[in-house]
XYZ file of C-alpha atoms in Angstrom:
68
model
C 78.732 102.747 98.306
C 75.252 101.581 96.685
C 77.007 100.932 93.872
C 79.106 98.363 95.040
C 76.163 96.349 96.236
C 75.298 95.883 92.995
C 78.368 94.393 92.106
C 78.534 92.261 95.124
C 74.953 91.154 93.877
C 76.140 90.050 90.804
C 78.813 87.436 92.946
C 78.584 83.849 93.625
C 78.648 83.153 97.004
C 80.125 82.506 99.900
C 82.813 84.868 99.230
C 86.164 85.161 101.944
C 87.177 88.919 102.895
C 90.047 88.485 100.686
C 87.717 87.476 97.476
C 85.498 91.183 98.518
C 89.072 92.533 98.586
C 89.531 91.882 95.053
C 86.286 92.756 93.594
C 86.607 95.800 95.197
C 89.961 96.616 93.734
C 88.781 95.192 90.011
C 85.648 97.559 90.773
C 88.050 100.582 91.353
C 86.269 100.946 95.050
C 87.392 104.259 96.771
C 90.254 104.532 99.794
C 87.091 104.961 102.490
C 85.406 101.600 101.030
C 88.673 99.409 100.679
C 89.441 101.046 104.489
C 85.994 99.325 105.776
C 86.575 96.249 103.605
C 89.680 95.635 104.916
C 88.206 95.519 108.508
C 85.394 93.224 108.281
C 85.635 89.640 109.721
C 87.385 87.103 107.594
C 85.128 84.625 107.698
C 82.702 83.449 104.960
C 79.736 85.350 103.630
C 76.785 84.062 102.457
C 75.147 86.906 100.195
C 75.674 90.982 99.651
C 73.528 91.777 102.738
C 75.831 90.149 105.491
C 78.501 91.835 103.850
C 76.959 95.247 104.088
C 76.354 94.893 107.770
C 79.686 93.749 108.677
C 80.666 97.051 106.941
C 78.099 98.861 109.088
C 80.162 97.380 112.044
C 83.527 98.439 111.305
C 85.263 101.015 113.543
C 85.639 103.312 110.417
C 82.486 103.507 109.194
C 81.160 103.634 113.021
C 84.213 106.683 113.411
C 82.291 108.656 110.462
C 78.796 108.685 111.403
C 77.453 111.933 113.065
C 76.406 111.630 116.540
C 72.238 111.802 116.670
């Protein structure tokens, strides 16, 4: 997903989970991406960083990472 960082970077923010939602879906994100989107916090963000941890966070992407 580096690649939609860089889109997020080119946002103005604060951008609403619904307002990632779209960029995503204008960006042509993949199912796994729009699955993690979709389960962030609606809340406001404040730049492309707080939105990639809240997808670090999300059961799904926390479901696919491989046990150390």
């Amino acid at each position: 997903m580096p690649g939609f960082r860089a889109v997020l970077d080119e946002e103005r923010f604060p951008l609403r989970r619904w307002q990632i939602l779209a960029i995503a879906d204008d960006y042509g994100a993949d199912t796994r991406t729009r699955t993690k989107l979709e389960q962030i916090p609606d809340r406001p963000y404040a730049d492309a960083s707080e939105v990639m941890i809240a997808l670090a966070m999300t059961p799904a992407h926390l479901a696919a990472r491989t046990p150390l």
